[in-house]
Amino acid sequence: MAPFQPQHVSPSLTLFLLVAVVVFYGAGTVIQRLFLGPLARFPGPRLAALTRAWAFVQAIGGRQVKHVHELHKNYGPIVRVGPNDLSLSAPEVIPRLYSFKPFLKDPVLYDALNGGKPEGHLVCQTDPETHARRRKHIATLLSRSAVKGYENENLHPKIIKALLPFRDGDFYTAELTFGKVFGCLDAPGFSHPVLDALAIVSDAVPVINWIPWLNSIPRSLVGYQPQMEPVTKLEKFVADAWAAEKAGPEPTEVGHTVLSRLAFLLRNDTPKYRDNVALSEALTMIVACSETTTMAMVSALHELSLNPGIQARIREEVAPLMPDVTKFDDVMEAAVVKEVLRLYPSVPGLLPRVVGKDGLTVRNQFIPPGTVVSMQAWTIHRDIEVFPDPNTFNPFRWLNRSEVELKAMTARFLPFSAGARSCVGEEFAMAQMYLFVGMFCRFCQFAPAPGSDNAIEDNGFTLNCRHHKMLLSIGTAPAVN
Ligand code: HEM
């Protein structure tokens, strides 16, 4: 037999074959996604079924959550929002998805948010054991009484100053994490790298969700270092604080900052692992705590500015209780905070989870293993069955309700998600809001001022109002006897 002789293939034939393969593969993918795949029978926009770029375009335009909500109104409780993604709005699924034995977080989003680092921080950690161990240590720092100590006479003018341009990032979280503050509140014109860093991180979420590997490219290899400078400065602040922590006395179990707790928890791990976890956990703490609580506080001010009667009632009720936020559960302010979180949940959007090997049945429809499913608080909070007139701010809906009614409302109240992966900062966040709203109403009376647009956007994950403005006319509140 003659030996194999390589044949000459002309460049044009090579090009033709390449194009043919791409066209063939593309056409196959389109047919699979639209007609043959297991999710083809679920309703939703055609473009969403074809490509994740659909979600990216929605999120970058600041309207993904509201759009998905509209889709549920049109299509019902199961909507296809990506090639492998479904959004669910059937409330009976909540315990199965998030509470009893939670489905694992979708690695596409959470690994990307984590920068591809295997250690993972609390929000993105996918190993249940590591997650539970670390959460236990951090959770003890975040009780409601932890906030109590922060009330002081000088704080309220500072908070007012900080809230007006919709920025936070300072007053409790840095103290809690590092034992010292960034100084954002004192920066002239609020021009501070930490605030810029938080804005960059928030804007990056849709991009990273769409192109997950972008976040694992070292910053030095790509040409966007100058734009990322605030983030680099924030990272340096965290690194310096961690270096100081390590140089200090031997860590003990009762450390009073997140960093000191981590130093104790990770004392037997390798230095590299210890450093990576501490740095990413501390950064996460700042990011997870900032936009969320700020958004809720801004929303509370907006609604209260339209309701002077409720402001006055809060003023009367909280004056004798201040600053003990552990006593606030039964007063009007608690109903206001709940209603604000119902109407404007700071994390309103899809919290993607992967369906396990047994699949998931929702309203007699089988969802196959490996599908990414999520529920958005924005939609669950607008369930007309239990929240009539759902788009209206009505704190009274939380007061004087029967046990059965309250149970139904609470079951559909998910601002902090639910179960083992719910917000570890829930108590802390509630206490901050009680303290802030209580102090604001106690010292100020306020009304809307002309020029506000009061609009909010979402990045597919969190709400924000950075690109908008709320103007208030603020006066001194009458004294309460
Ligand atoms: C109004 C304020 C807040 C809201 C609405 C909120 C909401 C949420 C939600 C919905 C989750 C689940 C995210 C997911 O499943 O991917 C979460 C997780 C988390 N939040 Fe919050 N959060 C708030 C404030 C805070 C604060 C103040 C802190 C820190 C002090 C914090 C730290 C965290 C952390 C570390 C996680 C991950 C928990 C875990 O997986 O075990 N959050 N938050």
Short mmCIF file of C-alpha atoms and ligand atoms in Angstrom, two decimals:
data_model
loop_
_atom_site.label_atom_id
_atom_site.label_comp_id
_atom_site.label_asym_id
_atom_site.label_seq_id
_atom_site.Cartn_x
_atom_site.Cartn_y
_atom_site.Cartn_z
CA MET A 1 0.00 0.00 0.00
CA ALA A 2 1.32 3.48 -0.86
CA PRO A 3 2.24 5.57 2.22
CA PHE A 4 -0.22 8.34 3.22
CA GLN A 5 0.59 11.54 1.32
CA PRO A 6 -0.80 14.80 2.73
CA GLN A 7 -2.91 16.47 0.03
CA HIS A 8 -2.78 20.14 -0.68
CA VAL A 9 -6.03 21.88 0.40
CA SER A 10 -6.60 25.29 -1.10
CA PRO A 11 -7.10 28.26 1.34
CA SER A 12 -10.53 29.01 -0.14
CA LEU A 13 -11.68 25.44 0.48
CA THR A 14 -10.39 25.64 4.07
CA LEU A 15 -12.29 28.88 4.62
CA PHE A 16 -15.42 27.40 3.08
CA LEU A 17 -15.20 24.35 5.37
CA LEU A 18 -14.67 26.53 8.43
CA VAL A 19 -17.66 28.72 7.59
CA ALA A 20 -19.76 25.61 6.90
CA VAL A 21 -18.87 24.13 10.31
CA VAL A 22 -19.71 27.42 12.09
CA VAL A 23 -23.02 27.78 10.20
CA PHE A 24 -23.90 24.14 10.79
CA TYR A 25 -23.05 24.37 14.51
CA GLY A 26 -24.92 27.70 14.86
CA ALA A 27 -28.01 26.36 13.10
CA GLY A 28 -27.93 23.21 15.24
CA THR A 29 -27.72 25.29 18.43
CA VAL A 30 -30.63 27.50 17.33
CA ILE A 31 -32.81 24.49 16.50
CA GLN A 32 -31.87 22.76 19.73
CA ARG A 33 -32.57 25.81 21.90
CA LEU A 34 -35.79 26.86 20.19
CA PHE A 35 -37.43 23.58 19.23
CA LEU A 36 -35.80 20.36 20.41
CA GLY A 37 -34.20 21.06 23.82
CA PRO A 38 -35.97 20.11 27.08
CA LEU A 39 -36.75 23.77 27.86
CA ALA A 40 -38.24 24.51 24.43
CA ARG A 41 -41.80 23.99 25.75
CA PHE A 42 -41.52 26.79 28.35
CA PRO A 43 -42.76 30.24 27.29
CA GLY A 44 -40.61 33.35 27.19
CA PRO A 45 -38.92 35.71 24.72
CA ARG A 46 -37.35 33.88 21.77
CA LEU A 47 -34.16 35.87 22.15
CA ALA A 48 -33.82 34.82 25.80
CA ALA A 49 -34.09 31.17 24.77
CA LEU A 50 -31.33 31.70 22.20
CA THR A 51 -28.70 33.63 24.12
CA ARG A 52 -27.67 34.90 27.56
CA ALA A 53 -27.02 38.23 25.85
CA TRP A 54 -30.76 38.90 26.28
CA ALA A 55 -30.40 39.03 30.07
CA PHE A 56 -27.24 41.11 29.72
CA VAL A 57 -29.00 43.73 27.60
CA GLN A 58 -31.87 43.91 30.10
CA ALA A 59 -29.54 44.21 33.07
CA ILE A 60 -27.23 46.77 31.50
CA GLY A 61 -30.33 48.84 30.72
CA GLY A 62 -31.28 48.64 34.43
CA ARG A 63 -34.59 46.87 33.84
CA GLN A 64 -34.10 43.11 34.01
CA VAL A 65 -36.15 42.57 37.17
CA LYS A 66 -39.13 44.63 36.03
CA HIS A 67 -39.04 42.98 32.62
CA VAL A 68 -39.03 39.45 34.08
CA HIS A 69 -41.93 40.53 36.31
CA GLU A 70 -43.91 41.61 33.24
CA LEU A 71 -43.08 38.28 31.56
CA HIS A 72 -44.59 36.41 34.51
CA LYS A 73 -47.76 38.49 34.19
CA ASN A 74 -48.01 37.49 30.53
CA TYR A 75 -46.80 33.89 30.60
CA GLY A 76 -47.57 32.58 34.11
CA PRO A 77 -45.46 30.98 36.84
CA ILE A 78 -42.68 29.48 34.67
CA VAL A 79 -40.84 31.70 32.20
CA ARG A 80 -37.75 30.93 30.18
CA VAL A 81 -35.20 33.70 30.69
CA GLY A 82 -32.10 32.10 29.18
CA PRO A 83 -30.98 29.11 27.10
CA ASN A 84 -30.77 27.02 30.29
CA ASP A 85 -32.60 29.31 32.70
CA LEU A 86 -36.15 29.47 34.06
CA SER A 87 -37.68 32.06 36.35
CA LEU A 88 -40.38 30.72 38.70
CA SER A 89 -43.06 32.66 40.53
CA ALA A 90 -45.03 29.84 42.19
CA PRO A 91 -44.64 30.57 45.93
CA GLU A 92 -45.02 26.91 46.95
CA VAL A 93 -41.58 26.29 45.40
CA ILE A 94 -39.77 28.63 47.83
CA PRO A 95 -39.18 26.06 50.60
CA ARG A 96 -37.94 23.46 48.12
CA LEU A 97 -35.64 25.81 46.28
CA TYR A 98 -34.15 27.84 49.13
CA SER A 99 -35.10 26.43 52.52
CA PHE A 100 -35.21 22.71 53.37
CA LYS A 101 -32.26 21.34 51.44
CA PRO A 102 -31.33 24.25 49.22
CA PHE A 103 -30.43 23.68 45.62
CA LEU A 104 -26.79 24.55 44.91
CA LYS A 105 -25.98 28.06 43.75
CA ASP A 106 -25.41 28.32 40.01
CA PRO A 107 -21.62 28.28 39.51
CA VAL A 108 -21.88 30.36 36.31
CA LEU A 109 -22.87 33.45 38.27
CA TYR A 110 -21.39 32.77 41.70
CA ASP A 111 -17.96 31.49 40.57
CA ALA A 112 -17.71 34.50 38.29
CA LEU A 113 -18.60 36.91 41.11
CA ASN A 114 -15.95 35.14 43.12
CA GLY A 115 -13.29 35.81 40.50
CA GLY A 116 -12.86 32.07 39.91
CA LYS A 117 -11.06 31.64 43.27
CA PRO A 118 -11.64 28.18 44.75
CA GLU A 119 -11.66 29.39 48.39
CA GLY A 120 -14.88 31.28 47.76
CA HIS A 121 -16.33 33.98 49.98
CA LEU A 122 -19.55 33.48 51.91
CA VAL A 123 -21.92 34.72 49.19
CA CYS A 124 -20.38 32.48 46.52
CA GLN A 125 -19.16 29.49 48.54
CA THR A 126 -20.66 26.36 47.02
CA ASP A 127 -19.27 23.74 49.41
CA PRO A 128 -21.96 23.34 52.13
CA GLU A 129 -19.51 22.37 54.91
CA THR A 130 -17.04 25.19 54.36
CA HIS A 131 -19.97 27.56 54.04
CA ALA A 132 -21.59 26.47 57.32
CA ARG A 133 -18.29 26.70 59.25
CA ARG A 134 -17.48 30.20 58.08
CA ARG A 135 -21.04 31.49 58.35
CA LYS A 136 -21.27 30.47 62.00
CA HIS A 137 -18.33 32.68 62.94
CA ILE A 138 -19.42 35.71 60.98
CA ALA A 139 -23.10 35.44 62.02
CA THR A 140 -22.38 35.95 65.71
CA LEU A 141 -21.03 39.41 64.92
CA LEU A 142 -24.14 40.48 63.11
CA SER A 143 -26.78 40.35 65.84
CA ARG A 144 -29.19 43.20 66.33
CA SER A 145 -27.59 44.23 69.59
CA ALA A 146 -24.29 44.70 67.73
CA VAL A 147 -25.76 47.83 66.14
CA LYS A 148 -26.99 49.24 69.42
CA GLY A 149 -23.61 50.58 70.38
CA TYR A 150 -23.31 52.73 67.26
CA GLU A 151 -26.01 55.28 68.11
CA ASN A 152 -24.58 58.56 69.27
CA GLU A 153 -25.48 62.19 69.14
CA ASN A 154 -23.03 63.10 66.41
CA LEU A 155 -24.11 60.42 64.02
CA HIS A 156 -27.43 61.70 62.77
CA PRO A 157 -26.21 64.82 60.90
CA LYS A 158 -23.55 62.62 59.31
CA ILE A 159 -26.10 60.08 58.19
CA ILE A 160 -28.29 62.75 56.67
CA LYS A 161 -25.29 64.13 54.83
CA ALA A 162 -24.40 60.69 53.54
CA LEU A 163 -27.82 59.67 52.43
CA LEU A 164 -28.67 62.64 50.32
CA PRO A 165 -26.41 61.70 47.43
CA PHE A 166 -27.48 58.05 47.96
CA ARG A 167 -24.21 56.81 49.27
CA ASP A 168 -23.20 54.76 52.26
CA GLY A 169 -20.26 52.39 52.39
CA ASP A 170 -19.10 53.73 55.69
CA PHE A 171 -20.98 54.11 58.81
CA TYR A 172 -21.35 50.62 60.23
CA THR A 173 -19.92 48.11 57.84
CA ALA A 174 -16.27 49.13 57.79
CA GLU A 175 -16.31 49.43 61.58
CA LEU A 176 -17.72 45.94 61.81
CA THR A 177 -15.28 44.44 59.34
CA PHE A 178 -12.02 46.21 60.20
CA GLY A 179 -12.68 48.09 63.42
CA LYS A 180 -12.14 51.43 61.64
CA VAL A 181 -13.99 53.51 59.05
CA PHE A 182 -13.03 54.54 55.53
CA GLY A 183 -13.82 58.22 56.07
CA CYS A 184 -16.26 58.46 53.13
CA LEU A 185 -18.62 60.67 55.11
CA ASP A 186 -15.95 63.29 55.64
CA ALA A 187 -14.61 63.31 52.08
CA PRO A 188 -15.30 66.64 50.31
CA GLY A 189 -18.17 66.21 47.86
CA PHE A 190 -18.28 62.49 48.77
CA SER A 191 -15.51 61.90 46.31
CA HIS A 192 -13.96 58.81 47.82
CA PRO A 193 -12.38 55.79 46.12
CA VAL A 194 -14.41 53.34 48.22
CA LEU A 195 -17.67 54.83 46.94
CA ASP A 196 -16.36 54.76 43.38
CA ALA A 197 -15.22 51.16 43.87
CA LEU A 198 -18.69 50.12 45.05
CA ALA A 199 -20.27 51.73 41.98
CA ILE A 200 -17.80 49.95 39.65
CA VAL A 201 -18.48 46.58 41.27
CA SER A 202 -22.24 47.05 40.97
CA ASP A 203 -22.04 48.07 37.32
CA ALA A 204 -19.79 45.09 36.58
CA VAL A 205 -22.32 42.47 37.76
CA PRO A 206 -24.25 42.11 34.45
CA VAL A 207 -21.03 42.01 32.43
CA ILE A 208 -19.51 39.30 34.62
CA ASN A 209 -22.74 37.33 34.58
CA TRP A 210 -22.73 37.40 30.79
CA ILE A 211 -19.01 36.73 30.26
CA PRO A 212 -18.00 34.91 33.46
CA TRP A 213 -14.33 34.38 32.62
CA LEU A 214 -13.71 38.15 32.40
CA ASN A 215 -13.43 38.36 36.18
CA SER A 216 -10.63 35.81 36.35
CA ILE A 217 -8.33 37.70 33.96
CA PRO A 218 -5.59 39.41 36.01
CA ARG A 219 -6.14 43.14 35.86
CA SER A 220 -2.51 43.70 34.88
CA LEU A 221 -3.03 41.77 31.62
CA VAL A 222 -5.80 43.94 30.29
CA GLY A 223 -5.97 47.59 29.55
CA TYR A 224 -8.48 48.74 32.12
CA GLN A 225 -6.27 49.35 35.18
CA PRO A 226 -6.90 53.14 35.33
CA GLN A 227 -10.68 52.70 35.43
CA MET A 228 -10.28 50.05 38.11
CA GLU A 229 -8.05 52.16 40.32
CA PRO A 230 -10.69 52.74 43.04
CA VAL A 231 -11.19 48.97 43.32
CA THR A 232 -7.43 48.48 43.60
CA LYS A 233 -7.36 51.11 46.38
CA LEU A 234 -10.18 49.38 48.24
CA GLU A 235 -8.33 46.07 47.94
CA LYS A 236 -5.19 47.72 49.30
CA PHE A 237 -7.11 49.10 52.27
CA VAL A 238 -8.38 45.61 53.02
CA ALA A 239 -4.92 44.07 52.55
CA ASP A 240 -3.34 46.61 54.93
CA ALA A 241 -6.02 45.96 57.54
CA TRP A 242 -5.44 42.20 57.27
CA ALA A 243 -1.66 42.65 57.54
CA ALA A 244 -2.20 44.70 60.72
CA GLU A 245 -4.54 42.02 62.09
CA LYS A 246 -1.93 39.31 61.50
CA ALA A 247 0.80 41.39 63.10
CA GLY A 248 -1.34 41.87 66.23
CA PRO A 249 -1.89 39.60 69.24
CA GLU A 250 -2.86 35.93 68.92
CA PRO A 251 -6.50 35.70 67.62
CA THR A 252 -9.22 34.58 70.01
CA GLU A 253 -12.71 33.25 69.39
CA VAL A 254 -14.32 36.43 70.67
CA GLY A 255 -12.77 38.88 68.21
CA HIS A 256 -14.92 41.96 67.58
CA THR A 257 -14.37 42.40 63.86
CA VAL A 258 -14.93 40.15 60.87
CA LEU A 259 -11.17 40.12 60.27
CA SER A 260 -10.33 39.07 63.81
CA ARG A 261 -12.95 36.30 63.68
CA LEU A 262 -11.50 35.06 60.43
CA ALA A 263 -7.99 35.16 61.85
CA PHE A 264 -9.18 32.80 64.57
CA LEU A 265 -11.25 30.56 62.33
CA LEU A 266 -8.45 30.10 59.78
CA ARG A 267 -5.59 29.85 62.28
CA ASN A 268 -4.70 26.27 61.27
CA ASP A 269 -4.98 26.76 57.50
CA THR A 270 -2.08 27.41 55.15
CA PRO A 271 -0.97 31.09 55.01
CA LYS A 272 -2.00 31.40 51.36
CA TYR A 273 -5.49 30.01 51.91
CA ARG A 274 -5.88 32.13 55.03
CA ASP A 275 -4.90 35.32 53.19
CA ASN A 276 -7.12 34.63 50.19
CA VAL A 277 -10.19 33.86 52.31
CA ALA A 278 -9.73 36.80 54.67
CA LEU A 279 -9.26 39.31 51.85
CA SER A 280 -12.18 38.11 49.78
CA GLU A 281 -14.47 37.75 52.80
CA ALA A 282 -13.70 41.27 54.05
CA LEU A 283 -14.26 42.77 50.61
CA THR A 284 -17.53 40.90 50.25
CA MET A 285 -18.71 42.18 53.56
CA ILE A 286 -18.26 45.76 52.35
CA VAL A 287 -19.95 45.12 49.01
CA ALA A 288 -22.83 42.98 50.36
CA CYS A 289 -23.66 45.43 53.12
CA SER A 290 -23.43 48.75 51.31
CA GLU A 291 -25.74 49.07 48.34
CA THR A 292 -28.35 46.84 49.98
CA THR A 293 -28.91 48.82 53.16
CA THR A 294 -28.44 52.17 51.42
CA MET A 295 -31.10 51.34 48.88
CA ALA A 296 -33.55 50.33 51.60
CA MET A 297 -32.89 53.50 53.58
CA VAL A 298 -33.26 55.74 50.55
CA SER A 299 -36.54 54.02 49.63
CA ALA A 300 -37.78 54.49 53.20
CA LEU A 301 -37.01 58.22 53.06
CA HIS A 302 -38.75 58.53 49.71
CA GLU A 303 -41.98 56.89 50.93
CA LEU A 304 -41.95 58.64 54.30
CA SER A 305 -41.41 62.03 52.66
CA LEU A 306 -44.80 61.49 50.99
CA ASN A 307 -46.44 60.47 54.28
CA PRO A 308 -45.97 63.13 57.00
CA GLY A 309 -48.58 61.46 59.22
CA ILE A 310 -46.54 58.26 59.37
CA GLN A 311 -43.36 60.25 60.09
CA ALA A 312 -45.11 61.85 63.07
CA ARG A 313 -46.36 58.52 64.36
CA ILE A 314 -42.86 57.02 64.17
CA ARG A 315 -41.44 60.07 65.98
CA GLU A 316 -43.90 59.62 68.86
CA GLU A 317 -43.43 55.88 69.13
CA VAL A 318 -39.68 55.54 68.89
CA ALA A 319 -38.62 58.48 71.06
CA PRO A 320 -38.97 56.50 74.32
CA LEU A 321 -37.41 53.36 72.79
CA MET A 322 -34.29 54.86 71.19
CA PRO A 323 -31.63 53.61 70.81
CA ASP A 324 -32.64 50.07 71.80
CA VAL A 325 -33.52 48.64 68.40
CA THR A 326 -34.31 45.27 69.96
CA LYS A 327 -37.67 46.79 71.05
CA PHE A 328 -38.82 48.02 67.66
CA ASP A 329 -40.65 44.99 66.32
CA ASP A 330 -44.16 46.03 67.37
CA VAL A 331 -44.20 49.71 66.40
CA MET A 332 -45.22 51.47 63.18
CA GLU A 333 -41.60 51.78 62.13
CA ALA A 334 -41.27 48.00 61.83
CA ALA A 335 -44.27 47.94 59.47
CA VAL A 336 -42.68 50.75 57.42
CA VAL A 337 -39.35 48.93 57.12
CA LYS A 338 -41.10 45.70 56.10
CA GLU A 339 -43.23 47.47 53.54
CA VAL A 340 -40.18 49.25 52.11
CA LEU A 341 -38.36 45.92 51.77
CA ARG A 342 -41.44 44.37 50.19
CA LEU A 343 -41.83 47.11 47.62
CA TYR A 344 -38.11 47.73 47.01
CA PRO A 345 -36.22 44.56 47.95
CA SER A 346 -32.56 45.56 47.59
CA VAL A 347 -31.75 42.15 46.08
CA PRO A 348 -34.84 41.93 43.90
CA GLY A 349 -33.76 39.62 41.12
CA LEU A 350 -32.89 36.15 40.11
CA LEU A 351 -30.95 34.09 42.69
CA PRO A 352 -29.99 31.23 40.37
CA ARG A 353 -29.91 27.65 41.67
CA VAL A 354 -29.19 24.40 39.83
CA VAL A 355 -31.90 21.71 39.75
CA GLY A 356 -30.53 18.50 41.32
CA LYS A 357 -30.50 14.98 39.90
CA ASP A 358 -34.18 14.31 40.71
CA GLY A 359 -35.45 17.26 38.73
CA LEU A 360 -38.16 19.61 39.98
CA THR A 361 -41.90 19.53 39.33
CA VAL A 362 -43.72 22.87 39.36
CA ARG A 363 -47.48 22.99 38.69
CA ASN A 364 -47.31 19.58 36.98
CA GLN A 365 -44.44 20.61 34.71
CA PHE A 366 -41.20 18.66 35.05
CA ILE A 367 -38.00 20.70 35.02
CA PRO A 368 -34.99 18.54 34.15
CA PRO A 369 -31.81 18.20 36.27
CA GLY A 370 -29.13 20.76 35.48
CA THR A 371 -31.61 23.54 34.64
CA VAL A 372 -30.88 26.85 36.34
CA VAL A 373 -33.98 28.09 38.19
CA SER A 374 -34.57 31.24 40.19
CA MET A 375 -37.30 33.24 41.86
CA GLN A 376 -37.25 36.99 42.11
CA ALA A 377 -38.35 38.68 45.31
CA TRP A 378 -39.69 41.60 43.26
CA THR A 379 -42.35 39.31 41.75
CA ILE A 380 -43.10 37.19 44.83
CA HIS A 381 -43.62 40.42 46.81
CA ARG A 382 -46.25 41.50 44.32
CA ASP A 383 -48.44 38.42 44.65
CA ILE A 384 -51.87 40.02 44.40
CA GLU A 385 -53.51 37.22 46.42
CA VAL A 386 -51.79 38.23 49.64
CA PHE A 387 -50.66 41.78 48.86
CA PRO A 388 -53.69 43.50 47.31
CA ASP A 389 -52.85 46.65 45.35
CA PRO A 390 -49.25 45.40 45.41
CA ASN A 391 -47.52 48.46 43.94
CA THR A 392 -48.85 50.81 46.63
CA PHE A 393 -46.80 51.64 49.72
CA ASN A 394 -49.11 50.64 52.54
CA PRO A 395 -47.39 49.80 55.84
CA PHE A 396 -50.81 49.33 57.45
CA ARG A 397 -51.13 46.04 55.59
CA TRP A 398 -48.67 44.60 58.15
CA LEU A 399 -50.65 45.79 61.18
CA ASN A 400 -53.60 44.16 62.94
CA ARG A 401 -53.64 41.10 60.71
CA SER A 402 -54.86 37.65 61.68
CA GLU A 403 -52.26 34.95 62.29
CA VAL A 404 -53.28 33.19 59.07
CA GLU A 405 -52.92 36.36 57.00
CA LEU A 406 -49.55 37.20 58.51
CA LYS A 407 -48.32 33.67 57.88
CA ALA A 408 -49.22 33.93 54.19
CA MET A 409 -47.55 37.34 53.91
CA THR A 410 -44.41 36.21 55.69
CA ALA A 411 -44.16 33.14 53.45
CA ARG A 412 -43.99 35.49 50.47
CA PHE A 413 -41.61 37.97 52.05
CA LEU A 414 -38.13 37.25 50.74
CA PRO A 415 -35.95 40.36 50.84
CA PHE A 416 -33.22 38.36 52.58
CA SER A 417 -33.95 35.11 50.65
CA ALA A 418 -34.57 32.05 52.86
CA GLY A 419 -32.91 29.06 54.49
CA ALA A 420 -29.25 28.18 54.81
CA ARG A 421 -28.17 30.69 52.14
CA SER A 422 -30.30 33.57 53.35
CA CYS A 423 -28.65 36.89 54.21
CA VAL A 424 -26.32 36.45 57.17
CA GLY A 425 -26.61 40.20 57.75
CA GLU A 426 -30.42 40.24 58.08
CA GLU A 427 -30.55 41.09 61.79
CA PHE A 428 -27.80 43.65 61.39
CA ALA A 429 -29.47 45.24 58.37
CA MET A 430 -32.86 45.43 60.12
CA ALA A 431 -31.24 47.03 63.14
CA GLN A 432 -29.44 49.58 60.96
CA MET A 433 -32.69 50.47 59.26
CA TYR A 434 -34.64 50.74 62.52
CA LEU A 435 -31.94 52.97 63.91
CA PHE A 436 -31.61 55.10 60.81
CA VAL A 437 -35.33 55.59 60.08
CA GLY A 438 -36.03 56.13 63.78
CA MET A 439 -33.31 58.76 64.11
CA PHE A 440 -34.27 60.50 60.90
CA CYS A 441 -37.93 60.82 61.90
CA ARG A 442 -37.01 61.81 65.43
CA PHE A 443 -34.78 64.70 64.45
CA CYS A 444 -36.16 65.78 61.07
CA GLN A 445 -39.41 66.33 59.26
CA PHE A 446 -39.11 66.09 55.53
CA ALA A 447 -41.06 66.40 52.30
CA PRO A 448 -40.32 65.89 48.61
CA ALA A 449 -38.55 68.81 46.91
CA PRO A 450 -38.94 69.71 43.24
CA GLY A 451 -36.45 68.14 40.83
CA SER A 452 -36.52 64.53 42.08
CA ASP A 453 -37.00 61.69 39.69
CA ASN A 454 -36.95 58.96 42.34
CA ALA A 455 -36.31 56.25 39.77
CA ILE A 456 -34.61 52.98 40.55
CA GLU A 457 -32.72 50.53 38.37
CA ASP A 458 -31.40 47.03 38.80
CA ASN A 459 -28.29 45.28 37.53
CA GLY A 460 -30.07 41.92 37.46
CA PHE A 461 -28.99 41.27 41.08
CA THR A 462 -29.30 44.43 43.20
CA LEU A 463 -31.35 47.63 43.03
CA ASN A 464 -29.68 51.01 42.80
CA CYS A 465 -30.57 54.61 42.22
CA ARG A 466 -27.11 56.01 41.53
CA HIS A 467 -28.07 57.52 38.21
CA HIS A 468 -31.09 59.34 39.66
CA LYS A 469 -31.80 61.81 42.39
CA MET A 470 -34.16 62.24 45.26
CA LEU A 471 -34.40 65.74 46.70
CA LEU A 472 -35.91 66.38 50.10
CA SER A 473 -36.77 69.53 51.88
CA ILE A 474 -35.69 68.88 55.47
CA GLY A 475 -36.64 70.80 58.60
CA THR A 476 -36.16 70.21 62.32
CA ALA A 477 -38.74 67.92 63.84
CA PRO A 478 -40.91 69.16 66.72
CA ALA A 479 -39.73 67.86 70.08
CA VAL A 480 -41.56 64.87 71.51
CA ASN A 481 -42.49 65.07 75.21
C1 HEM B 1 -31.47 45.59 53.33
C2 HEM B 1 -30.30 45.00 53.41
C3 HEM B 1 -29.94 43.66 52.83
C4 HEM B 1 -30.63 42.86 51.96
C5 HEM B 1 -32.00 43.13 51.34
C6 HEM B 1 -29.83 41.67 51.75
C7 HEM B 1 -30.23 40.60 50.95
C8 HEM B 1 -29.49 39.45 50.78
C9 HEM B 1 -29.89 38.32 49.98
C10 HEM B 1 -31.21 38.21 49.21
C11 HEM B 1 -28.92 37.38 50.07
C12 HEM B 1 -28.89 36.03 49.34
C13 HEM B 1 -28.05 36.21 48.08
C14 HEM B 1 -27.94 34.98 47.23
O1 HEM B 1 -28.63 34.00 47.43
O2 HEM B 1 -27.13 35.04 46.31
C15 HEM B 1 -27.88 37.91 50.92
C16 HEM B 1 -26.73 37.23 51.26
C17 HEM B 1 -25.74 37.77 52.04
N1 HEM B 1 -25.73 39.01 52.65
FE1 HEM B 1 -27.22 40.36 52.62
N2 HEM B 1 -28.68 41.80 52.46
C18 HEM B 1 -28.71 42.98 53.14
C19 HEM B 1 -27.75 43.46 54.01
C20 HEM B 1 -26.60 42.81 54.36
C21 HEM B 1 -25.67 43.25 55.35
C22 HEM B 1 -25.84 44.51 56.21
C23 HEM B 1 -24.64 42.34 55.36
C24 HEM B 1 -23.40 42.33 56.21
C25 HEM B 1 -23.30 42.89 57.38
C26 HEM B 1 -24.95 41.33 54.36
C27 HEM B 1 -24.14 40.25 54.06
C28 HEM B 1 -24.53 39.17 53.30
C29 HEM B 1 -23.72 37.97 53.12
C30 HEM B 1 -22.31 37.75 53.66
C31 HEM B 1 -24.49 37.08 52.35
C32 HEM B 1 -24.14 35.64 51.95
C33 HEM B 1 -24.76 34.71 53.00
C34 HEM B 1 -24.55 33.23 52.77
O3 HEM B 1 -24.55 32.76 51.63
O4 HEM B 1 -24.43 32.53 53.78
N3 HEM B 1 -26.15 41.63 53.78
N4 HEM B 1 -28.24 39.18 51.34
#
